[in-house]
């Protein structure tokens, strides 16, 4: 079985301790790989390599058009190897191969987009109020970046960090989730093949508590970019205060999907299913909270339950599969616990809420798509991110009530509004406290548009121009063109 190593200072290395971790296929719990299990010592070696590479200017001083060329090469290599990458992603996460292939197309596009931006910002001349002077504002790389990613979209979330960091001229250490490292290892091989200099991109594998924590707390790291859960985000933020490093956090969500009575019934229904059950609900922006207007509620719920009965769970490699397993036994137990909580809270469990009985699903971490009705804002199942195929449904009667319910969580990642009334949609969009609002759609994201959360869903933005700016420092350069003594301290 191929051993997955770490990549530090241009070399593929095992963990200094010699430890390894077994990587499992969540569809059948079979071992699919062994990966080096790094710790603080390996993380420190990677930080040291990234620091040296940055301080020597190996990448930041490479002319921007040359950086662009190498980043575009990475995009090309990802496209070349997209089938292999997609298969690895499906093996590692259980998501369907169709989803993984779509992820790979998005990922190549992200590298293309940021490669294209690498040489576009030549700085800005600003009007100086001081006579005989010149003033300009330039953006420079932040320095050494620590990047920590989750298991649900392993390579996509890595790409959102790698591509802008490289485009801006930084060096970096990436740490994927310890349970899904395969595609990040593979893309690091492609980064090496694209000719990125040694020490610029370093890959560390291992647990968050050791390697991730080290990246967050190290005073040699200038920026930490983290995607993951809210509680881990809190730890990362606390650790990052040691040297006041720049921080970017992409955290969870509890995203409202709001259906008005004048919505197109069939489209809203179809997309409400996709909003919550896509990738078994393991999506930060999943539409896990459905808000349906009173007059539509009963018909909509009835149709939703009928459709949910037909969802085909299975092996991500089978074309007929619509949804794969959850990522791990631990995660399935978390979702199960939320079902218990929902029942105790008095919500009405209408479908699902248990493990499927089909023989072929017994070895995987499957859980049935689950719907609760009669939910209210005070319930934990409405407030907390379950990160599974669990939908809560609430009723509303007026626009104001929909806004109030939608905004009533600590999160603010994304949400959607379904209506044929464009003025109502605009009013709603302006009142929803979220980083993304979809009107008559759910889930689109793309390289050109910023992604991130209001409130406890995070700090900063990925994607778009804003995602590049996160990886830069702003410098004002002032030049006195007629220097003369001031004679203040004669
Ligand atoms: N906002 C977004 O764009 C977005 C995208 C994807 C996932 N997510 C969120 O990610 C979560 C699911 O992912 P997860 O379960 O892998 O999250 P997680 O917080 O458990 O882990 C995320 C990463 O943090 C590392 N980590 C763990 N402890 C750490 C520590 N003390 N210091 C530093 N790093 C540490 C892990 O090893 C992993 O690499 C969900 O909450 C989901 O909403 C958000
Ligand atoms: C950001 N996104 C939607 C790709 C993955 C969230 O889990």
XYZ file of C-alpha atoms and ligand atoms in Angstrom:
541
model
C 0.000 0.000 0.000
C 1.388 3.403 -1.006
C 2.553 5.433 1.959
C 1.579 9.141 1.892
C 4.492 11.283 3.057
C 4.849 14.901 4.062
C 6.531 17.455 1.790
C 8.949 19.692 3.624
C 11.523 21.959 1.994
C 11.139 20.209 -1.354
C 11.547 16.667 0.023
C 9.042 13.868 0.632
C 9.578 12.742 4.213
C 8.019 10.379 6.779
C 7.010 11.619 10.210
C 10.036 12.280 12.379
C 8.514 9.915 14.970
C 7.992 7.210 12.324
C 4.274 7.091 13.175
C 1.620 6.449 10.568
C -2.163 6.724 10.390
C -4.572 4.384 8.642
C -6.931 6.130 6.209
C -10.371 4.514 5.865
C -12.982 4.409 3.111
C -16.187 5.619 4.832
C -18.249 3.458 2.472
C -16.889 0.154 3.842
C -14.251 0.994 6.488
C -11.541 -0.670 4.408
C -8.011 0.701 4.671
C -7.245 2.772 1.587
C -3.897 4.280 2.534
C -1.300 4.822 5.204
C -0.246 8.383 5.897
C 2.659 9.827 7.843
C 1.397 11.037 11.219
C 3.333 14.231 11.815
C 3.513 16.126 15.096
C 4.824 19.458 16.403
C 8.405 18.569 15.380
C 7.407 18.061 11.740
C 5.235 21.172 11.794
C 8.195 23.162 13.125
C 10.445 21.810 10.353
C 7.874 22.896 7.771
C 7.509 26.346 9.370
C 11.294 26.728 9.323
C 11.428 25.796 5.614
C 8.628 28.214 4.731
C 10.269 30.975 6.797
C 13.650 30.548 5.085
C 12.066 30.414 1.628
C 10.109 33.568 2.320
C 12.999 35.476 3.884
C 15.247 34.571 0.928
C 12.565 35.831 -1.474
C 12.532 32.559 -3.447
C 8.933 33.122 -4.478
C 7.963 36.640 -3.423
C 10.743 38.069 -5.611
C 9.862 35.850 -8.576
C 8.397 38.252 -11.163
C 4.594 38.137 -11.015
C 4.180 36.957 -14.648
C 6.416 33.980 -13.846
C 4.345 33.211 -10.712
C 1.265 33.400 -12.909
C 2.762 30.910 -15.354
C 3.525 28.353 -12.645
C 0.084 28.686 -11.033
C -1.580 28.206 -14.415
C 0.605 25.127 -14.848
C -0.838 23.732 -11.600
C -4.342 24.265 -13.046
C -3.316 22.425 -16.203
C -1.901 19.489 -14.210
C -5.062 19.270 -12.103
C -7.075 19.038 -15.303
C -4.704 16.398 -16.654
C -5.129 14.282 -13.498
C -8.732 15.159 -12.682
C -10.019 11.586 -12.932
C -7.381 10.270 -10.529
C -7.930 13.188 -8.141
C -11.708 12.749 -8.228
C -11.436 9.024 -7.556
C -9.158 9.681 -4.581
C -11.623 12.249 -3.218
C -14.545 9.826 -3.520
C -12.549 7.043 -1.901
C -11.526 9.291 0.973
C -14.831 11.116 1.635
C -17.550 8.828 0.252
C -19.019 11.625 -1.885
C -20.226 10.647 -5.351
C -17.740 10.608 -8.198
C -19.919 13.119 -10.064
C -19.514 15.558 -7.154
C -15.772 14.920 -6.968
C -15.362 15.533 -10.703
C -17.285 18.804 -10.372
C -15.020 19.761 -7.441
C -11.914 19.118 -9.573
C -13.237 21.364 -12.352
C -13.872 24.124 -9.765
C -10.427 23.621 -8.264
C -8.646 23.985 -11.615
C -10.695 27.150 -12.192
C -9.621 28.588 -8.822
C -5.935 28.149 -9.751
C -6.611 29.705 -13.161
C -8.437 32.656 -11.625
C -5.728 33.460 -9.082
C -2.942 32.737 -11.565
C -4.568 35.367 -13.768
C -4.688 37.867 -10.903
C -1.044 37.352 -9.864
C 0.313 40.109 -12.131
C -2.676 42.449 -12.216
C -2.085 44.645 -9.166
C 0.703 47.137 -9.824
C -0.237 49.275 -6.814
C -2.010 52.600 -6.732
C -0.666 56.148 -6.897
C -2.568 58.324 -4.435
C -2.905 62.089 -4.233
C -0.549 63.352 -1.520
C -1.699 66.505 0.327
C 1.966 67.405 0.981
C 3.650 69.542 -1.717
C 6.650 68.087 -3.534
C 5.940 64.511 -2.597
C 4.782 61.275 -4.145
C 2.618 58.642 -2.508
C 1.743 55.149 -3.565
C 0.022 52.156 -2.022
C 1.314 48.685 -2.785
C 0.252 45.219 -1.734
C 2.918 42.779 -0.599
C 2.781 39.147 0.521
C 2.038 38.624 4.215
C 4.863 36.107 4.593
C 4.543 32.581 5.977
C 0.967 31.267 5.918
C -0.414 28.338 7.897
C -3.418 26.719 6.196
C -5.705 24.223 7.914
C -8.504 22.453 6.041
C -11.490 20.186 6.858
C -12.571 16.758 5.572
C -15.806 17.565 3.752
C -14.311 19.265 0.665
C -10.645 18.375 1.197
C -9.072 19.613 -2.020
C -11.558 22.366 -2.798
C -10.967 24.067 0.548
C -7.214 23.602 0.122
C -7.343 25.199 -3.350
C -9.175 28.261 -1.972
C -6.133 28.813 0.243
C -3.207 27.573 -1.866
C -3.977 29.482 -5.056
C -4.355 33.026 -3.627
C -1.453 32.544 -1.196
C 0.843 31.571 -4.077
C -0.470 34.301 -6.363
C 0.342 36.928 -3.739
C 3.910 35.610 -3.301
C 3.664 33.959 0.116
C 5.202 30.723 1.338
C 2.997 28.287 3.180
C 2.409 25.164 5.189
C -0.791 23.294 4.452
C -2.324 20.826 6.887
C -5.293 18.825 5.583
C -7.718 17.020 7.846
C -5.991 13.940 9.201
C -8.840 11.738 7.954
C -8.850 12.928 4.309
C -5.279 13.798 3.234
C -5.124 11.952 -0.116
C -5.954 14.655 -2.652
C -3.916 17.299 -0.839
C -0.887 14.986 -1.035
C -1.540 14.422 -4.739
C -1.913 18.120 -5.512
C 1.330 18.814 -3.664
C 2.991 16.406 -6.108
C 1.508 18.481 -8.936
C 2.737 21.694 -7.310
C 6.233 20.184 -7.248
C 5.861 19.153 -10.900
C 4.792 22.705 -11.795
C 8.183 23.931 -10.581
C 7.258 25.830 -7.426
C 10.603 26.268 -5.591
C 11.477 24.112 -2.569
C 10.243 25.498 0.749
C 7.455 27.581 -0.803
C 4.735 24.948 -0.362
C 5.101 22.566 2.558
C 2.673 19.807 3.465
C 2.279 18.547 7.013
C 0.050 15.600 7.909
C -1.250 14.762 11.352
C -3.759 15.656 14.003
C -5.072 19.153 14.512
C -4.208 19.204 18.186
C -0.489 18.779 17.390
C 0.357 20.036 13.882
C -2.571 22.448 13.465
C -2.100 23.943 16.898
C 1.622 24.437 16.198
C 0.866 26.376 13.000
C -1.671 28.534 14.813
C 0.588 29.420 17.736
C 3.994 29.743 16.046
C 5.391 33.261 16.046
C 7.204 32.438 12.785
C 3.863 32.127 11.011
C 2.443 35.460 9.834
C -1.057 34.392 8.843
C -3.311 31.496 9.741
C -6.172 30.534 7.478
C -8.521 27.958 8.951
C -11.620 26.207 7.620
C -13.461 23.992 10.050
C -15.797 23.915 13.012
C -16.590 26.773 15.338
C -14.990 25.267 18.455
C -11.732 24.508 16.653
C -11.861 27.989 15.151
C -11.978 29.413 18.663
C -8.834 27.442 19.611
C -7.047 28.593 16.449
C -7.983 32.209 17.125
C -6.778 32.021 20.724
C -3.474 30.413 19.708
C -2.973 32.996 16.964
C -2.922 35.869 19.438
C 0.638 34.947 20.505
C 2.129 37.097 17.741
C -1.071 38.851 16.592
C -0.867 37.027 13.287
C -3.395 37.775 10.597
C -6.307 35.418 10.806
C -8.912 34.114 8.399
C -11.637 31.781 9.660
C -14.211 29.930 7.542
C -16.486 28.287 10.069
C -19.849 26.585 10.179
C -23.339 27.613 9.243
C -27.005 26.958 10.014
C -28.377 28.242 6.794
C -32.010 29.228 6.242
C -33.785 28.267 3.050
C -36.875 30.510 2.866
C -39.782 29.501 0.639
C -42.577 32.037 0.036
C -46.024 30.995 -1.173
C -45.405 32.622 -4.576
C -42.275 30.517 -5.279
C -42.232 28.074 -8.165
C -43.324 24.998 -6.188
C -41.507 22.333 -8.190
C -38.195 24.198 -8.403
C -38.186 25.233 -4.750
C -39.012 21.669 -3.731
C -36.337 20.087 -5.889
C -33.717 22.549 -4.680
C -34.728 22.290 -1.016
C -33.810 18.602 -1.283
C -30.465 19.445 -2.827
C -29.852 22.250 -0.353
C -29.875 19.928 2.641
C -29.203 16.376 1.447
C -26.367 17.014 -1.022
C -23.175 15.266 0.234
C -25.261 13.853 3.126
C -25.647 17.370 4.524
C -21.911 17.653 5.192
C -21.730 21.097 3.629
C -21.034 24.295 5.583
C -23.719 26.095 3.592
C -26.299 23.285 3.684
C -29.883 24.535 3.750
C -30.547 22.702 6.989
C -33.255 25.104 8.197
C -36.259 25.254 5.907
C -38.672 28.128 6.520
C -41.963 27.697 4.663
C -44.783 30.213 4.450
C -47.938 29.045 6.259
C -50.218 28.695 3.253
C -47.701 26.490 1.440
C -46.376 24.570 4.430
C -48.439 21.358 4.481
C -48.315 20.654 0.728
C -44.608 21.447 0.586
C -43.741 19.210 3.545
C -45.833 16.336 2.188
C -44.090 16.481 -1.194
C -40.674 16.814 0.459
C -41.206 13.677 2.526
C -42.346 11.716 -0.525
C -39.172 12.700 -2.387
C -36.936 12.013 0.588
C -38.179 8.397 0.648
C -36.679 7.975 -2.832
C -33.109 9.157 -2.067
C -30.667 6.481 -3.162
C -27.837 5.987 -0.679
C -24.836 3.967 -1.758
C -21.288 3.711 -3.004
C -20.068 7.026 -4.415
C -18.597 5.143 -7.358
C -22.033 3.837 -8.474
C -23.767 6.059 -10.991
C -27.173 5.530 -9.374
C -26.001 6.751 -5.951
C -27.384 10.144 -4.945
C -25.752 10.382 -1.529
C -22.847 8.617 0.153
C -22.079 7.836 3.793
C -21.133 10.194 6.597
C -17.415 10.595 7.109
C -16.914 8.531 10.271
C -18.571 6.594 13.054
C -17.921 9.488 15.418
C -19.682 11.888 13.103
C -22.643 9.524 12.632
C -23.019 9.310 16.415
C -23.066 13.116 16.563
C -25.920 13.242 14.033
C -27.783 10.465 15.869
C -27.462 12.412 19.070
C -29.097 15.417 17.409
C -32.018 13.185 16.411
C -32.450 12.223 20.080
C -32.238 15.888 21.071
C -34.841 16.855 18.456
C -37.293 14.266 19.737
C -36.730 15.355 23.348
C -37.272 18.972 22.336
C -40.700 18.075 20.939
C -39.984 18.353 17.219
C -41.929 15.923 15.038
C -39.673 13.318 13.388
C -41.387 12.679 10.035
C -38.848 10.506 8.216
C -35.409 8.985 8.778
C -33.668 9.496 12.076
C -31.876 6.143 11.964
C -29.286 4.010 10.193
C -30.522 2.380 6.989
C -31.291 -1.322 7.085
C -30.123 -2.316 3.581
C -27.494 -5.053 3.730
C -25.095 -3.326 1.321
C -24.943 -0.210 3.527
C -24.049 -1.921 6.810
C -20.268 -1.545 6.532
C -20.433 2.204 5.839
C -21.293 5.180 8.046
C -24.711 5.696 6.459
C -27.580 7.635 7.990
C -31.059 8.086 6.585
C -32.139 11.510 5.330
C -34.127 12.947 8.218
C -36.877 15.564 8.458
C -38.284 17.219 11.573
C -41.382 19.439 11.428
C -42.991 21.667 14.108
C -39.555 23.084 14.840
C -39.056 26.361 16.667
C -36.171 28.780 16.994
C -35.365 27.840 20.571
C -34.540 24.230 19.717
C -30.932 23.073 19.597
C -31.596 21.169 16.354
C -32.564 24.523 14.798
C -29.659 26.442 16.284
C -26.680 24.078 16.100
C -24.839 22.779 13.060
C -25.572 19.039 12.837
C -23.560 18.679 9.615
C -25.613 15.689 8.531
C -28.728 14.861 6.480
C -31.049 16.465 9.004
C -33.635 19.062 7.994
C -35.648 21.176 10.423
C -38.814 22.875 9.136
C -40.366 26.015 10.604
C -43.421 27.994 9.503
C -43.696 31.734 8.993
C -46.497 34.006 7.929
C -44.979 37.402 7.088
C -41.813 38.697 5.443
C -40.718 40.284 8.720
C -41.162 37.019 10.549
C -39.109 35.187 7.906
C -36.255 37.688 8.349
C -36.423 37.443 12.115
C -36.341 33.615 12.116
C -33.653 33.432 9.437
C -31.313 35.739 11.330
C -31.953 34.142 14.701
C -28.762 32.060 15.044
C -25.168 32.773 15.937
C -24.220 31.885 12.348
C -24.322 33.982 9.187
C -22.813 31.988 6.359
C -25.461 31.687 3.645
C -29.172 31.569 2.954
C -31.711 31.489 0.140
C -35.021 33.103 -0.728
C -37.601 31.578 -3.100
C -40.169 33.974 -4.575
C -41.293 35.303 -7.948
C -41.497 38.829 -6.519
C -38.102 40.401 -7.257
C -38.697 43.401 -4.979
C -39.474 41.091 -2.086
C -36.346 39.086 -2.894
C -34.240 42.261 -2.854
C -35.765 43.386 0.457
C -35.018 39.996 1.964
C -31.445 39.905 0.598
C -30.687 43.263 2.179
C -31.967 42.162 5.593
C -30.373 38.729 5.842
C -27.176 38.868 7.902
C -25.135 36.414 5.833
C -22.075 36.379 3.599
C -24.010 34.873 0.693
C -27.681 35.220 -0.216
C -29.076 33.196 -3.090
C -32.283 34.296 -4.803
C -34.185 31.425 -6.427
C -31.171 29.162 -6.214
C -29.116 27.312 -3.613
C -25.410 26.470 -3.348
C -23.674 28.288 -6.240
C -20.159 29.482 -5.466
C -17.389 30.292 -7.907
C -13.879 31.670 -8.022
C -14.924 35.228 -8.902
C -17.281 35.822 -5.944
C -16.168 36.215 -2.303
C -17.158 33.504 0.172
C -17.306 33.847 3.940
C -19.501 34.427 6.914
C -21.074 37.119 9.045
C -21.263 36.703 12.822
C -19.820 33.421 14.151
C -19.470 31.927 10.671
C -16.056 33.432 10.363
C -13.644 36.238 9.720
C -12.457 37.343 6.290
C -13.267 36.084 2.831
C -12.012 33.450 0.436
C -12.413 33.569 -3.353
C -12.841 36.706 -5.430
C -10.445 39.655 -5.285
C -11.075 39.775 -1.549
C -9.653 36.255 -1.200
C -6.373 37.474 -2.694
C -6.283 40.613 -0.558
C -6.429 38.439 2.583
C -2.961 37.184 1.646
C -1.449 40.647 1.287
C -0.214 43.414 3.533
C -0.870 47.000 2.445
C 2.101 49.345 2.361
C 2.069 53.118 1.880
C 5.286 54.391 0.293
C 5.793 58.157 0.668
C 8.614 59.998 -1.057
C 9.661 63.563 -0.340
C 10.899 64.818 -3.718
C 12.512 67.973 -2.256
C 13.954 66.905 1.133
C 15.164 69.753 3.394
C 15.955 70.174 7.137
C 12.984 70.954 9.401
C 14.979 73.043 11.957
C 12.642 71.959 14.754
C 15.469 70.739 17.047
C 18.030 73.383 16.298
N -17.184 28.217 5.951
C -16.713 27.375 5.073
O -16.412 27.714 3.938
C -16.533 25.918 5.443
C -16.175 25.006 4.443
C -16.032 23.661 4.790
C -16.240 23.248 6.097
N -16.579 24.151 7.043
C -16.849 23.722 8.419
O -15.937 22.685 8.800
C -16.538 21.851 9.785
C -16.335 20.405 9.431
O -14.987 20.129 9.285
P -14.105 19.364 10.385
O -14.967 18.457 11.189
O -12.904 18.837 9.695
O -13.680 20.561 11.312
P -12.646 20.557 12.514
O -12.749 21.896 13.129
O -12.833 19.364 13.377
O -11.235 20.354 11.801
C -10.787 21.220 10.791
C -9.281 21.179 10.734
O -8.764 21.711 11.950
C -7.777 20.835 12.471
N -7.704 21.025 13.930
C -8.338 20.328 14.895
N -7.986 20.801 16.124
C -7.128 21.819 15.910
C -6.442 22.722 16.772
N -6.547 22.655 18.101
N -5.651 23.663 16.210
C -5.527 23.755 14.867
N -6.155 22.931 14.011
C -6.954 21.966 14.515
C -8.227 19.461 12.010
O -7.166 18.542 12.067
C -8.683 19.767 10.594
O -7.580 19.820 9.727
C -18.013 22.241 9.792
O -18.276 23.037 10.916
C -18.182 23.052 8.510
O -19.233 23.971 8.543
C -16.724 25.475 6.746
C -17.683 26.156 0.800
N -18.285 24.931 0.272
C -19.698 25.181 -0.007
C -17.615 24.549 -0.966
C -18.092 23.821 1.169
C -18.655 23.961 2.483
O -18.645 23.012 3.251
